[in-house]
Amino acid sequence: MSPAPRGPARPRPARAPRVPLTVAGVYAAAASLTVWALARTLWYGVVEPEVALAFGALVAVGELARWGSQGSQGSPGSQDEERESAPLGSAGALAYALLGQNAGHATHHGVLQAVAVVLAAALAGAVPHVALGRGPSLDQVARRVLTVAFAAACFQPLYNSGTLGLWVGHGPYYALFLLLVLVLTALCDAVVAAALLRARTSFPYGPLLRDELRALLGVGSAVCATGAVIALAVAVAGLWALPLFCVPLLLTQLAFRRYAAVRTTYRQTITSLARATEIAGYTQPGHARRVAVLSRAVGRELGLSESELTVLEYAALMHDIGQLSLVDPVPAGATAPLPAAEQRRIALLGGAVVRQTGGSAEVAVIVERQADPYREQPLPARIVRAVNAYDDLAGSPGRPGSSLSALEQLRLGTGRDYQPEVVESLARVLARGCLTLLAPG
């Protein structure tokens, strides 16, 4: 007997993406601490409710003044996606964690109440942003819980037991101790942030941590300094000092918001110019975007800093802009198979276009040098050249065997055209599966 005909195969349900162990560990620690802090605070009640309400309101206002949505200013794999976008709320949270006195009277709220009040206020202030789909990420919430707990754990037990007064008193050494705790807290947050990004992207940990530490010199230092000043001011003048000493950070936040708006506008202009070659039919749909995303990943693999990655991304988006000066389009927009002289002419035309459209000189140099022999190129130009050739040679993303064939051709050209380290970094990025090429369009 012939076997009975089977019905159509049922599609297997898609598996949920696995959460990296590092991310799961950070989330578990933050969640456990949150549950413990909320449960204890609800059971025993809020100590000094007027102080908790004042600082909670400050944190909530800081969250309401959040200047952007998650990922709105960054690119795929960019650390800007997780950088602090609510500095006023962070400063208020740190100040409450380091608060020892209120107008000369000792406070006794402790570590767990500090975590509970800050988290409740942050979530309350984030409700409007969540409703609009641009709330803080889980990574940001977990980091906020852990950093507040770390700062409070370094300060509250020592202060409430009287040990801190015996060690440093209440003079300048007390202020120095607060600054030391804030520096350690900022370092702890940088370590956690880099570890989370490393777990999600598989990029090297060293460059990620280096960029986080560099970011501390910007808005991070302003947040820490404001947190210390607020804690010291409230200890002397009481809660009336809160609005007064928040003004400098609020003005700084407005300045950063303007800077972010200018940067976003510039990036949108670069992206529009890059799409001009696709709209005119000179390059394949999605080619510039794919080259930019892959170039950024390779640059991160090779240890470039965040600012260098931004320049690299802009140059990768604009790398084919010189084709607009051609009378006849290059077949399929692929410049890799062209003679070296023709590639160099298109690159020089592209650099001239970048300069004439107001692009930065760094971007123009990378575009101009992308067709030179790799030993004469800066590293970003080597990356753009190799990734552009890979996308040209691989053809349609996802075609069986196309990636392996393209990588093999790049390896054959490492004698003159492509730096071996760049090609191998590209191969590692593709093999890890931490990046998926975008579909055309």
mmCIF file of C-alpha atoms in Angstrom, residues 115-253:
data_model
loop_
_atom_site.group_PDB
_atom_site.id
_atom_site.type_symbol
_atom_site.label_atom_id
_atom_site.label_comp_id
_atom_site.label_asym_id
_atom_site.label_seq_id
_atom_site.Cartn_x
_atom_site.Cartn_y
_atom_site.Cartn_z
ATOM 1 C CA VAL A 115 16.425 52.533 44.733
ATOM 2 C CA ALA A 116 12.645 52.303 45.180
ATOM 3 C CA VAL A 117 12.011 56.056 45.028
ATOM 4 C CA VAL A 118 14.281 56.615 42.025
ATOM 5 C CA LEU A 119 12.839 53.711 40.066
ATOM 6 C CA ALA A 120 9.214 54.645 40.806
ATOM 7 C CA ALA A 121 9.823 58.271 39.839
ATOM 8 C CA ALA A 122 11.733 57.316 36.682
ATOM 9 C CA LEU A 123 8.956 54.992 35.552
ATOM 10 C CA ALA A 124 6.322 57.644 36.281
ATOM 11 C CA GLY A 125 8.217 60.230 34.249
ATOM 12 C CA ALA A 126 8.753 57.785 31.385
ATOM 13 C CA VAL A 127 5.043 56.975 30.943
ATOM 14 C CA PRO A 128 4.414 59.676 28.277
ATOM 15 C CA HIS A 129 7.500 58.577 26.345
ATOM 16 C CA VAL A 130 6.466 54.926 26.526
ATOM 17 C CA ALA A 131 3.009 55.871 25.239
ATOM 18 C CA LEU A 132 4.692 57.515 22.236
ATOM 19 C CA GLY A 133 6.929 54.489 21.662
ATOM 20 C CA ARG A 134 10.181 56.176 22.621
ATOM 21 C CA GLY A 135 10.686 55.234 26.237
ATOM 22 C CA PRO A 136 13.952 54.158 27.856
ATOM 23 C CA SER A 137 15.286 50.743 26.965
ATOM 24 C CA LEU A 138 15.498 47.886 29.449
ATOM 25 C CA ASP A 139 19.272 48.307 29.416
ATOM 26 C CA GLN A 140 18.928 51.918 30.555
ATOM 27 C CA VAL A 141 16.460 51.014 33.307
ATOM 28 C CA ALA A 142 18.692 48.205 34.590
ATOM 29 C CA ARG A 143 21.744 50.452 34.566
ATOM 30 C CA ARG A 144 19.866 53.171 36.452
ATOM 31 C CA VAL A 145 18.889 50.709 39.186
ATOM 32 C CA LEU A 146 22.397 49.298 39.521
ATOM 33 C CA THR A 147 24.195 52.662 39.520
ATOM 34 C CA VAL A 148 21.861 54.182 42.127
ATOM 35 C CA ALA A 149 22.224 51.086 44.286
ATOM 36 C CA PHE A 150 26.020 51.176 43.942
ATOM 37 C CA ALA A 151 26.266 54.857 44.874
ATOM 38 C CA ALA A 152 23.869 54.491 47.817
ATOM 39 C CA ALA A 153 25.645 51.355 49.042
ATOM 40 C CA CYS A 154 28.978 53.195 49.029
ATOM 41 C CA PHE A 155 27.573 56.142 51.001
ATOM 42 C CA GLN A 156 24.470 55.424 53.100
ATOM 43 C CA PRO A 157 25.806 52.678 55.424
ATOM 44 C CA LEU A 158 28.959 54.657 56.198
ATOM 45 C CA TYR A 159 27.042 57.863 56.834
ATOM 46 C CA ASN A 160 24.200 56.388 58.888
ATOM 47 C CA SER A 161 26.615 54.458 61.098
ATOM 48 C CA GLY A 162 28.673 57.585 61.793
ATOM 49 C CA THR A 163 31.803 56.018 60.323
ATOM 50 C CA LEU A 164 32.007 58.571 57.504
ATOM 51 C CA GLY A 165 31.900 61.463 59.991
ATOM 52 C CA LEU A 166 34.768 59.954 61.942
ATOM 53 C CA TRP A 167 36.829 59.410 58.810
ATOM 54 C CA VAL A 168 36.366 62.651 56.850
ATOM 55 C CA GLY A 169 34.179 64.947 58.971
ATOM 56 C CA HIS A 170 31.932 67.433 57.197
ATOM 57 C CA GLY A 171 34.464 69.738 55.544
ATOM 58 C CA PRO A 172 36.194 69.612 52.164
ATOM 59 C CA TYR A 173 37.117 65.960 52.607
ATOM 60 C CA TYR A 174 33.415 65.134 52.752
ATOM 61 C CA ALA A 175 32.910 66.734 49.332
ATOM 62 C CA LEU A 176 35.942 64.887 47.982
ATOM 63 C CA PHE A 177 34.479 61.630 49.266
ATOM 64 C CA LEU A 178 31.232 62.318 47.391
ATOM 65 C CA LEU A 179 33.183 63.006 44.210
ATOM 66 C CA LEU A 180 35.144 59.780 44.689
ATOM 67 C CA VAL A 181 31.915 57.789 45.056
ATOM 68 C CA LEU A 182 30.504 59.427 41.926
ATOM 69 C CA VAL A 183 33.641 58.640 39.931
ATOM 70 C CA LEU A 184 33.456 54.995 41.007
ATOM 71 C CA THR A 185 29.746 54.929 40.138
ATOM 72 C CA ALA A 186 30.406 56.363 36.696
ATOM 73 C CA LEU A 187 33.143 53.778 36.088
ATOM 74 C CA CYS A 188 30.803 51.004 37.210
ATOM 75 C CA ASP A 189 28.110 52.223 34.819
ATOM 76 C CA ALA A 190 30.616 52.404 31.951
ATOM 77 C CA VAL A 191 31.729 48.819 32.606
ATOM 78 C CA VAL A 192 28.126 47.572 32.647
ATOM 79 C CA ALA A 193 27.152 49.552 29.539
ATOM 80 C CA ALA A 194 30.115 48.242 27.556
ATOM 81 C CA ALA A 195 29.427 44.683 28.728
ATOM 82 C CA LEU A 196 25.780 44.884 27.606
ATOM 83 C CA LEU A 197 26.750 46.214 24.182
ATOM 84 C CA ARG A 198 29.487 43.592 23.880
ATOM 85 C CA ALA A 199 26.983 40.829 24.648
ATOM 86 C CA ARG A 200 24.505 42.101 22.060
ATOM 87 C CA THR A 201 26.904 42.845 19.219
ATOM 88 C CA SER A 202 30.000 40.657 19.881
ATOM 89 C CA PHE A 203 32.179 43.690 19.198
ATOM 90 C CA PRO A 204 35.538 43.836 21.047
ATOM 91 C CA TYR A 205 35.058 44.915 24.661
ATOM 92 C CA GLY A 206 38.107 47.195 24.854
ATOM 93 C CA PRO A 207 37.022 49.797 22.273
ATOM 94 C CA LEU A 208 33.467 49.772 23.667
ATOM 95 C CA LEU A 209 34.709 50.487 27.187
ATOM 96 C CA ARG A 210 37.082 53.143 25.883
ATOM 97 C CA ASP A 211 34.207 54.981 24.190
ATOM 98 C CA GLU A 212 32.096 54.795 27.340
ATOM 99 C CA LEU A 213 34.950 56.249 29.374
ATOM 100 C CA ARG A 214 35.433 59.034 26.851
ATOM 101 C CA ALA A 215 31.728 59.846 27.088
ATOM 102 C CA LEU A 216 32.158 60.414 30.826
ATOM 103 C CA LEU A 217 34.154 63.548 30.020
ATOM 104 C CA GLY A 218 31.070 65.060 28.380
ATOM 105 C CA VAL A 219 27.575 64.922 29.789
ATOM 106 C CA GLY A 220 28.639 62.230 32.271
ATOM 107 C CA SER A 221 30.902 64.638 34.157
ATOM 108 C CA ALA A 222 28.115 67.244 34.215
ATOM 109 C CA VAL A 223 25.695 64.685 35.678
ATOM 110 C CA CYS A 224 28.146 63.605 38.392
ATOM 111 C CA ALA A 225 29.099 67.167 39.328
ATOM 112 C CA THR A 226 25.468 68.264 39.506
ATOM 113 C CA GLY A 227 24.556 65.254 41.642
ATOM 114 C CA ALA A 228 27.293 66.107 44.138
ATOM 115 C CA VAL A 229 26.388 69.807 44.213
ATOM 116 C CA ILE A 230 22.693 69.053 44.791
ATOM 117 C CA ALA A 231 23.475 66.676 47.671
ATOM 118 C CA LEU A 232 25.763 69.252 49.320
ATOM 119 C CA ALA A 233 23.370 72.155 48.726
ATOM 120 C CA VAL A 234 20.348 70.342 50.171
ATOM 121 C CA ALA A 235 22.415 69.364 53.206
ATOM 122 C CA VAL A 236 22.913 73.076 53.965
ATOM 123 C CA ALA A 237 19.935 74.952 52.453
ATOM 124 C CA GLY A 238 17.246 72.280 52.411
ATOM 125 C CA LEU A 239 14.946 71.214 49.602
ATOM 126 C CA TRP A 240 14.670 74.762 48.255
ATOM 127 C CA ALA A 241 18.108 74.245 46.728
ATOM 128 C CA LEU A 242 16.794 71.632 44.280
ATOM 129 C CA PRO A 243 15.363 73.950 41.584
ATOM 130 C CA LEU A 244 18.221 76.437 41.910
ATOM 131 C CA PHE A 245 21.047 73.982 41.345
ATOM 132 C CA CYS A 246 19.262 72.120 38.542
ATOM 133 C CA VAL A 247 19.298 75.150 36.238
ATOM 134 C CA PRO A 248 22.914 74.707 34.973
ATOM 135 C CA LEU A 249 22.318 71.097 33.986
ATOM 136 C CA LEU A 250 19.000 71.992 32.381
ATOM 137 C CA LEU A 251 20.756 74.616 30.232
ATOM 138 C CA THR A 252 23.410 72.050 29.340
ATOM 139 C CA GLN A 253 20.674 69.629 28.365
#
